[in-house]
Amino acid sequence: MANFTIGKLAKQTGLGVETLRYYERRGLIEPQSRTGSGYRLYDDDAGRRLRFIRRAQSLGFSLDQVAELLSLSDRPEKSAAEVKQLAREKIADIESRIHDLERMKSALSVLEDQCPGHAGTTAECPILAALNRQNQEPVAGENG
Amino acid sequence: MANFTIGKLAKQTGLGVETLRYYERRGLIEPQSRTGSGYRLYDDDAGRRLRFIRRAQSLGFSLDQVAELLSLSDRPEKSAAEVKQLAREKIADIESRIHDLERMKSALSVLEDQCPGHAGTTAECPILAALNRQNQEPVAGENG
DNA sequence: ATAAACCCTGTAGTCAACTACAGAGTCAAT
DNA sequence: ATTGACTCTGTAGTTGACTACAGGGTTTAT
């Protein structure tokens, strides 16, 4: 129930005041209340919510997608089936991201292990190789 | 050794011709050669490379970071120690992304399991809760 | 040999996600 | 009661990653 002004919240999260207002316009976060003069007041959840937003972004989710993720837990008890469905879709999305990252990681591990001595044949680019035996569909769309 | 023009490569990958030229300006890809009249000619590796680029992007890597990833395998046999070091850094980065995604996934799984019947207390937002017990540092920088 | 469909360089416009004012009101401290 | 740090709304500018011309040359098909 501790109430922060926007400046305090900004300092706490390392974000800019303008960024917080921008997130509000985008529907990602809202002040718990306002003072009589219109100052935004935030509670402790705001900081957590912002941390979530940044983390999700760094994982390649757009702000619209982050909003969708957040809306899942914001929805009170309405439309349980809809929430369940959306959650399932997001889980599938996340699983495929994890899968891709794991392929990328093992490619890099090969590189790491291989590098130190073996100066010789150029080893046929393990990083490209590792990510390609699978999924031969076109690759235009950014996020699945 | 099959040689494609830029238009063929674009069609093959589902990207636009302008995008391929843009990636070239950004140092992500280069034609294997040029015709006498200046037309770009690409080999089979180009398609794989582009698929890699798009996948890495969708995982939250910027084009600059993708360029770094690619440079790891492009480096012939020079500076093995440097490559090894860079690979290690990227692996750590990827591991933390995987970790974050796994936290996010388990939060969503909780939601999914919890939703169907339990209309009652609002369950205290599992998605935010799951992502926050750890890492309490500021969150400003996008990628770690 | 001429039109359609390519390709070239170069520059400008767009979209998401900020980031930075401008102009004005508010609050805390002197 | 006034200075300075804060806040407000609203709009404009910036950056990364495209995307779309303009103005011109090249290849392919007829």
CSV table of C-alpha atoms (C1' of nucleotides) in Angstrom, one decimal:
chain,number,residue,atom,x,y,z
A,1,MET,CA,0.0,0.0,0.0
A,2,ALA,CA,3.0,2.3,0.0
A,3,ASN,CA,2.3,5.0,-2.6
A,4,PHE,CA,5.0,6.2,-4.9
A,5,THR,CA,4.9,9.1,-7.3
A,6,ILE,CA,6.0,8.5,-10.9
A,7,GLY,CA,9.5,9.9,-10.2
A,8,LYS,CA,10.1,7.5,-7.3
A,9,LEU,CA,8.9,4.6,-9.4
A,10,ALA,CA,11.1,5.6,-12.2
A,11,LYS,CA,14.2,5.8,-10.0
A,12,GLN,CA,13.3,2.4,-8.4
A,13,THR,CA,13.1,0.6,-11.7
A,14,GLY,CA,15.8,2.6,-13.6
A,15,LEU,CA,13.3,3.6,-16.2
A,16,GLY,CA,12.5,7.2,-17.3
A,17,VAL,CA,9.4,9.0,-16.2
A,18,GLU,CA,8.5,9.5,-19.8
A,19,THR,CA,8.7,5.8,-20.4
A,20,LEU,CA,6.3,5.1,-17.7
A,21,ARG,CA,3.8,7.5,-19.1
A,22,TYR,CA,4.3,5.9,-22.5
A,23,TYR,CA,3.6,2.5,-21.1
A,24,GLU,CA,0.4,3.8,-19.6
A,25,ARG,CA,-0.7,5.2,-23.0
A,26,ARG,CA,0.1,1.7,-24.4
A,27,GLY,CA,-2.1,0.1,-21.7
A,28,LEU,CA,0.7,-1.8,-19.9
A,29,ILE,CA,0.4,-0.1,-16.5
A,30,GLU,CA,-1.8,2.2,-14.6
A,31,PRO,CA,-1.4,4.2,-11.4
A,32,GLN,CA,-3.4,2.7,-8.5
A,33,SER,CA,-4.9,6.2,-8.0
A,34,ARG,CA,-4.3,9.9,-8.5
A,35,THR,CA,-4.0,12.8,-6.0
A,36,GLY,CA,-6.5,15.6,-6.0
A,37,SER,CA,-4.1,17.6,-8.3
A,38,GLY,CA,-3.7,14.7,-10.7
A,39,TYR,CA,-0.4,13.2,-9.7
A,40,ARG,CA,-0.1,9.5,-10.4
A,41,LEU,CA,0.3,7.2,-7.4
A,42,TYR,CA,1.6,3.7,-7.7
A,43,ASP,CA,1.7,0.7,-5.3
A,44,ASP,CA,4.3,-2.0,-4.9
A,45,ASP,CA,2.9,-4.1,-7.7
A,46,ALA,CA,3.9,-1.5,-10.2
A,47,GLY,CA,7.6,-2.2,-9.8
A,48,ARG,CA,7.1,-5.9,-10.3
A,49,ARG,CA,4.9,-5.3,-13.3
A,50,LEU,CA,7.6,-3.1,-14.9
A,51,ARG,CA,10.3,-5.7,-14.2
A,52,PHE,CA,8.1,-8.2,-16.0
A,53,ILE,CA,7.6,-5.9,-18.9
A,54,ARG,CA,11.3,-5.3,-19.4
A,55,ARG,CA,12.2,-9.0,-19.1
A,56,ALA,CA,9.5,-10.0,-21.6
A,57,GLN,CA,10.7,-7.4,-24.0
A,58,SER,CA,14.3,-8.6,-23.8
A,59,LEU,CA,13.0,-12.0,-24.7
A,60,GLY,CA,11.7,-10.7,-28.0
A,61,PHE,CA,8.0,-9.9,-27.1
A,62,SER,CA,6.6,-6.7,-28.5
A,63,LEU,CA,4.8,-4.4,-26.1
A,64,ASP,CA,1.5,-5.6,-27.6
A,65,GLN,CA,2.4,-9.1,-26.8
A,66,VAL,CA,3.6,-8.2,-23.3
A,67,ALA,CA,0.2,-6.5,-22.8
A,68,GLU,CA,-1.5,-9.8,-23.8
A,69,LEU,CA,0.7,-11.7,-21.4
A,70,LEU,CA,-0.2,-9.3,-18.6
A,71,SER,CA,-3.8,-9.3,-19.4
A,72,LEU,CA,-3.9,-13.0,-18.7
A,73,SER,CA,-3.3,-12.5,-15.0
A,74,ASP,CA,-5.2,-9.3,-14.8
A,75,ARG,CA,-8.4,-10.8,-15.9
A,76,PRO,CA,-10.3,-11.4,-12.7
A,77,GLU,CA,-12.3,-14.6,-13.0
A,78,LYS,CA,-14.0,-13.8,-16.3
A,79,SER,CA,-13.8,-16.0,-19.4
A,80,ALA,CA,-11.7,-18.8,-17.9
A,81,ALA,CA,-11.7,-20.7,-21.2
A,82,GLU,CA,-10.4,-17.8,-23.1
A,83,VAL,CA,-7.6,-17.2,-20.6
A,84,LYS,CA,-6.7,-20.9,-20.7
A,85,GLN,CA,-6.6,-20.8,-24.5
A,86,LEU,CA,-4.4,-17.7,-24.6
A,87,ALA,CA,-2.1,-19.1,-22.0
A,88,ARG,CA,-1.7,-22.3,-24.0
A,89,GLU,CA,-0.8,-20.3,-27.1
A,90,LYS,CA,1.8,-18.3,-25.2
A,91,ILE,CA,3.2,-21.4,-23.7
A,92,ALA,CA,3.7,-22.9,-27.1
A,93,ASP,CA,5.3,-19.7,-28.3
A,94,ILE,CA,7.7,-19.7,-25.4
A,95,GLU,CA,8.6,-23.4,-25.9
A,96,SER,CA,9.6,-22.8,-29.4
A,97,ARG,CA,11.7,-19.8,-28.3
A,98,ILE,CA,13.4,-22.0,-25.7
A,99,HIS,CA,14.0,-24.7,-28.4
A,100,ASP,CA,15.6,-22.2,-30.7
A,101,LEU,CA,17.8,-20.8,-28.0
A,102,GLU,CA,18.9,-24.3,-27.1
A,103,ARG,CA,19.9,-25.0,-30.6
A,104,MET,CA,21.8,-21.8,-30.7
A,105,LYS,CA,23.5,-22.6,-27.5
A,106,SER,CA,24.6,-26.0,-28.5
A,107,ALA,CA,26.0,-24.5,-31.8
A,108,LEU,CA,28.0,-22.0,-29.7
A,109,SER,CA,29.2,-24.8,-27.4
A,110,VAL,CA,30.5,-26.7,-30.4
A,111,LEU,CA,32.3,-23.5,-31.5
A,112,GLU,CA,33.7,-23.0,-28.1
A,113,ASP,CA,35.0,-26.5,-27.7
A,114,GLN,CA,36.3,-26.6,-31.2
A,115,CYS,CA,38.2,-23.3,-31.3
A,116,PRO,CA,41.2,-23.6,-29.1
A,117,GLY,CA,43.6,-25.8,-31.2
A,118,HIS,CA,42.1,-27.0,-34.4
A,119,ALA,CA,43.3,-24.4,-36.9
A,120,GLY,CA,42.8,-26.2,-40.2
A,121,THR,CA,39.7,-26.9,-42.3
A,122,THR,CA,37.2,-24.2,-41.6
A,123,ALA,CA,34.9,-26.6,-39.8
A,124,GLU,CA,31.9,-25.8,-42.0
A,125,CYS,CA,30.3,-23.2,-39.7
A,126,PRO,CA,28.7,-25.0,-36.8
A,127,ILE,CA,26.5,-22.1,-35.8
A,128,LEU,CA,24.6,-22.0,-39.1
A,129,ALA,CA,24.5,-25.8,-39.4
A,130,ALA,CA,23.0,-26.3,-36.0
A,131,LEU,CA,20.0,-24.0,-36.6
A,132,ASN,CA,19.1,-25.4,-40.0
A,133,ARG,CA,18.5,-29.1,-40.2
A,134,GLN,CA,15.0,-28.5,-39.0
A,135,ASN,CA,12.2,-26.1,-40.0
A,136,GLN,CA,12.7,-25.5,-43.7
A,137,GLU,CA,9.7,-23.2,-44.1
A,138,PRO,CA,10.1,-19.6,-45.1
A,139,VAL,CA,11.1,-17.3,-42.3
A,140,ALA,CA,9.5,-14.0,-43.0
A,141,GLY,CA,7.2,-13.6,-40.0
A,142,GLU,CA,9.0,-12.4,-36.9
A,143,ASN,CA,7.2,-14.0,-34.0
A,144,GLY,CA,5.2,-17.2,-34.2
B,1,MET,CA,27.8,-23.3,-55.8
B,2,ALA,CA,24.4,-22.6,-57.3
B,3,ASN,CA,24.2,-18.9,-57.9
B,4,PHE,CA,21.0,-16.9,-57.1
B,5,THR,CA,20.3,-13.3,-57.9
B,6,ILE,CA,18.9,-11.2,-55.1
B,7,GLY,CA,15.4,-11.7,-56.3
B,8,LYS,CA,15.6,-15.5,-56.2
B,9,LEU,CA,17.1,-15.4,-52.7
B,10,ALA,CA,14.4,-13.0,-51.6
B,11,LYS,CA,11.7,-15.3,-52.8
B,12,GLN,CA,13.4,-18.3,-51.3
B,13,THR,CA,13.5,-16.8,-47.9
B,14,GLY,CA,10.3,-14.8,-48.0
B,15,LEU,CA,12.2,-11.6,-47.3
B,16,GLY,CA,12.1,-8.5,-49.5
B,17,VAL,CA,14.9,-7.6,-51.9
B,18,GLU,CA,15.3,-4.2,-50.1
B,19,THR,CA,15.7,-6.1,-46.8
B,20,LEU,CA,18.6,-8.1,-48.2
B,21,ARG,CA,20.3,-5.0,-49.4
B,22,TYR,CA,19.7,-3.5,-46.0
B,23,TYR,CA,21.3,-6.5,-44.2
B,24,GLU,CA,24.3,-6.1,-46.5
B,25,ARG,CA,24.7,-2.5,-45.5
B,26,ARG,CA,24.5,-3.6,-41.9
B,27,GLY,CA,27.3,-6.2,-42.5
B,28,LEU,CA,25.2,-9.3,-42.0
B,29,ILE,CA,25.5,-10.9,-45.3
B,30,GLU,CA,27.4,-10.4,-48.5
B,31,PRO,CA,27.0,-11.8,-52.0
B,32,GLN,CA,29.5,-14.4,-53.0
B,33,SER,CA,30.3,-12.5,-56.1
B,34,ARG,CA,28.9,-10.0,-58.6
B,35,THR,CA,28.3,-10.3,-62.3
B,36,GLY,CA,30.1,-8.0,-64.7
B,37,SER,CA,27.2,-5.6,-64.7
B,38,GLY,CA,27.1,-5.5,-60.9
B,39,TYR,CA,24.3,-7.9,-60.1
B,40,ARG,CA,24.7,-9.7,-56.7
B,41,LEU,CA,25.2,-13.4,-56.8
B,42,TYR,CA,24.6,-15.6,-53.7
B,43,ASP,CA,25.3,-19.2,-52.9
B,44,ASP,CA,23.4,-21.8,-50.9
B,45,ASP,CA,24.8,-20.6,-47.6
B,46,ALA,CA,23.0,-17.3,-47.9
B,47,GLY,CA,19.6,-18.8,-47.3
B,48,ARG,CA,20.8,-20.6,-44.2
B,49,ARG,CA,22.4,-17.4,-43.0
B,50,LEU,CA,19.2,-15.5,-43.5
B,51,ARG,CA,17.2,-18.1,-41.6
B,52,PHE,CA,19.6,-17.8,-38.8
B,53,ILE,CA,19.3,-14.0,-38.7
B,54,ARG,CA,15.6,-14.1,-38.6
B,55,ARG,CA,15.5,-16.7,-35.9
B,56,ALA,CA,18.0,-14.9,-33.7
B,57,GLN,CA,16.0,-11.6,-34.1
B,58,SER,CA,12.8,-13.3,-33.0
B,59,LEU,CA,14.7,-14.3,-29.9
B,60,GLY,CA,15.4,-10.7,-29.0
B,61,PHE,CA,18.8,-10.2,-30.5
B,62,SER,CA,19.4,-6.9,-32.2
B,63,LEU,CA,21.0,-6.9,-35.7
B,64,ASP,CA,24.3,-5.8,-34.1
B,65,GLN,CA,24.2,-8.8,-31.8
B,66,VAL,CA,23.2,-11.1,-34.6
B,67,ALA,CA,26.2,-9.8,-36.5
B,68,GLU,CA,28.4,-10.7,-33.5
B,69,LEU,CA,27.0,-14.2,-33.4
B,70,LEU,CA,27.6,-14.7,-37.0
B,71,SER,CA,31.1,-13.3,-36.8
B,72,LEU,CA,32.0,-16.1,-34.5
B,73,SER,CA,31.7,-18.7,-37.1
B,74,ASP,CA,32.9,-16.5,-39.9
B,75,ARG,CA,36.3,-15.9,-38.4
B,76,PRO,CA,38.5,-18.4,-40.2
B,77,GLU,CA,41.0,-19.7,-37.7
B,78,LYS,CA,42.3,-16.4,-36.4
B,79,SER,CA,42.3,-15.4,-32.7
B,80,ALA,CA,41.0,-18.6,-31.3
B,81,ALA,CA,41.0,-17.3,-27.7
B,82,GLU,CA,38.9,-14.3,-28.7
B,83,VAL,CA,36.3,-16.4,-30.4
B,84,LYS,CA,36.2,-18.7,-27.4
B,85,GLN,CA,35.7,-15.8,-25.1
B,86,LEU,CA,32.9,-14.3,-27.2
B,87,ALA,CA,31.2,-17.6,-27.6
B,88,ARG,CA,31.3,-18.0,-23.8
B,89,GLU,CA,29.7,-14.6,-23.3
B,90,LYS,CA,26.9,-15.4,-25.8
B,91,ILE,CA,26.3,-18.7,-24.2
B,92,ALA,CA,25.8,-17.1,-20.9
B,93,ASP,CA,23.5,-14.6,-22.4
B,94,ILE,CA,21.5,-17.3,-24.0
B,95,GLU,CA,21.3,-19.3,-20.8
B,96,SER,CA,19.8,-16.4,-19.0
B,97,ARG,CA,17.2,-15.9,-21.7
B,98,ILE,CA,16.3,-19.6,-21.5
B,99,HIS,CA,16.0,-19.2,-17.7
B,100,ASP,CA,13.7,-16.2,-18.0
B,101,LEU,CA,11.6,-18.0,-20.6
B,102,GLU,CA,11.3,-21.0,-18.3
B,103,ARG,CA,10.1,-18.9,-15.5
B,104,MET,CA,7.6,-17.3,-17.7
B,105,LYS,CA,6.5,-20.6,-19.0
B,106,SER,CA,5.9,-22.0,-15.5
B,107,ALA,CA,4.0,-19.0,-14.6
B,108,LEU,CA,1.7,-19.5,-17.5
B,109,SER,CA,1.3,-23.1,-16.7
B,110,VAL,CA,0.2,-22.2,-13.3
B,111,LEU,CA,-2.4,-19.9,-14.8
B,112,GLU,CA,-3.5,-22.5,-17.3
B,113,ASP,CA,-4.0,-25.2,-14.6
B,114,GLN,CA,-5.6,-22.8,-12.2
B,115,CYS,CA,-8.1,-21.1,-14.5
B,116,PRO,CA,-10.8,-23.6,-15.5
B,117,GLY,CA,-12.8,-23.9,-12.3
B,118,HIS,CA,-11.5,-21.8,-9.5
B,119,ALA,CA,-13.5,-18.6,-9.8
B,120,GLY,CA,-13.0,-17.1,-6.4
B,121,THR,CA,-10.1,-15.2,-4.8
B,122,THR,CA,-8.1,-13.5,-7.6
B,123,ALA,CA,-5.2,-15.9,-7.0
B,124,GLU,CA,-2.7,-13.1,-6.6
B,125,CYS,CA,-1.5,-12.9,-10.1
B,126,PRO,CA,0.8,-15.9,-10.6
B,127,ILE,CA,2.5,-14.6,-13.7
B,128,LEU,CA,3.9,-11.6,-11.9
B,129,ALA,CA,4.7,-13.6,-8.8
B,130,ALA,CA,6.6,-16.2,-10.6
B,131,LEU,CA,8.9,-13.8,-12.3
B,132,ASN,CA,9.9,-11.8,-9.3
B,133,ARG,CA,11.2,-13.7,-6.4
B,134,GLN,CA,14.6,-13.6,-8.1
B,135,ASN,CA,16.8,-10.8,-9.6
B,136,GLN,CA,15.9,-7.7,-7.7
B,137,GLU,CA,18.3,-5.4,-9.6
B,138,PRO,CA,17.2,-2.5,-11.7
B,139,VAL,CA,15.9,-3.5,-15.0
B,140,ALA,CA,16.8,-0.6,-17.3
B,141,GLY,CA,19.2,-2.2,-19.8
B,142,GLU,CA,17.5,-4.3,-22.4
B,143,ASN,CA,19.8,-7.1,-23.0
B,144,GLY,CA,22.2,-8.5,-20.5
C,1,DA,C1',14.5,-4.0,-81.1
C,2,DT,C1',11.5,-3.3,-77.7
C,3,DA,C1',8.8,-4.1,-73.7
C,4,DA,C1',8.5,-6.5,-69.2
C,5,DA,C1',10.8,-7.9,-65.5
C,6,DC,C1',14.8,-7.7,-63.4
C,7,DC,C1',18.9,-5.3,-61.1
C,8,DC,C1',21.8,-1.1,-59.5
C,9,DT,C1',22.7,3.2,-56.0
C,10,DG,C1',20.9,6.5,-53.2
C,11,DT,C1',17.7,8.7,-50.4
C,12,DA,C1',13.3,9.3,-48.1
C,13,DG,C1',9.4,7.5,-45.6
C,14,DT,C1',7.3,4.3,-41.9
C,15,DC,C1',6.5,1.9,-37.6
C,16,DA,C1',7.6,0.6,-32.7
C,17,DA,C1',9.5,2.1,-28.8
C,18,DC,C1',11.2,5.4,-26.7
C,19,DT,C1',13.0,10.4,-25.4
C,20,DA,C1',12.8,15.2,-25.2
C,21,DC,C1',10.7,19.4,-25.0
C,22,DA,C1',7.0,23.3,-24.2
C,23,DG,C1',4.0,25.4,-21.3
C,24,DA,C1',1.7,25.1,-17.1
C,25,DG,C1',0.3,23.6,-12.4
C,26,DT,C1',1.9,21.6,-7.5
C,27,DC,C1',4.6,20.7,-3.3
C,28,DA,C1',8.4,21.2,0.2
C,29,DA,C1',11.5,24.1,2.1
C,30,DT,C1',13.3,28.4,3.3
D,1,DA,C1',5.7,34.0,-0.8
D,2,DT,C1',8.9,32.5,-3.6
D,3,DT,C1',12.5,29.3,-5.4
D,4,DG,C1',13.4,24.7,-7.0
D,5,DA,C1',12.2,20.2,-7.8
D,6,DC,C1',8.6,17.8,-9.0
D,7,DT,C1',4.2,16.8,-11.7
D,8,DC,C1',0.7,17.3,-15.6
D,9,DT,C1',-0.8,17.1,-20.9
D,10,DG,C1',0.4,17.3,-25.4
D,11,DT,C1',3.3,17.1,-29.3
D,12,DA,C1',7.7,16.6,-31.7
D,13,DG,C1',12.2,14.3,-32.4
D,14,DT,C1',15.2,10.0,-32.3
D,15,DT,C1',16.8,5.1,-33.1
D,16,DG,C1',16.6,0.5,-35.1
D,17,DA,C1',14.8,-2.1,-38.6
D,18,DC,C1',12.8,-2.0,-42.3
D,19,DT,C1',10.1,-0.4,-46.8
D,20,DA,C1',9.3,2.4,-50.8
D,21,DC,C1',10.5,5.2,-54.3
D,22,DA,C1',13.4,7.7,-58.1
D,23,DG,C1',16.1,7.5,-61.8
D,24,DG,C1',18.7,4.6,-64.3
D,25,DG,C1',21.1,0.3,-66.4
D,26,DT,C1',20.5,-5.1,-67.8
D,27,DT,C1',18.3,-9.6,-69.3
D,28,DT,C1',14.8,-12.2,-71.2
D,29,DA,C1',11.1,-13.1,-74.1
D,30,DT,C1',8.7,-12.0,-78.1
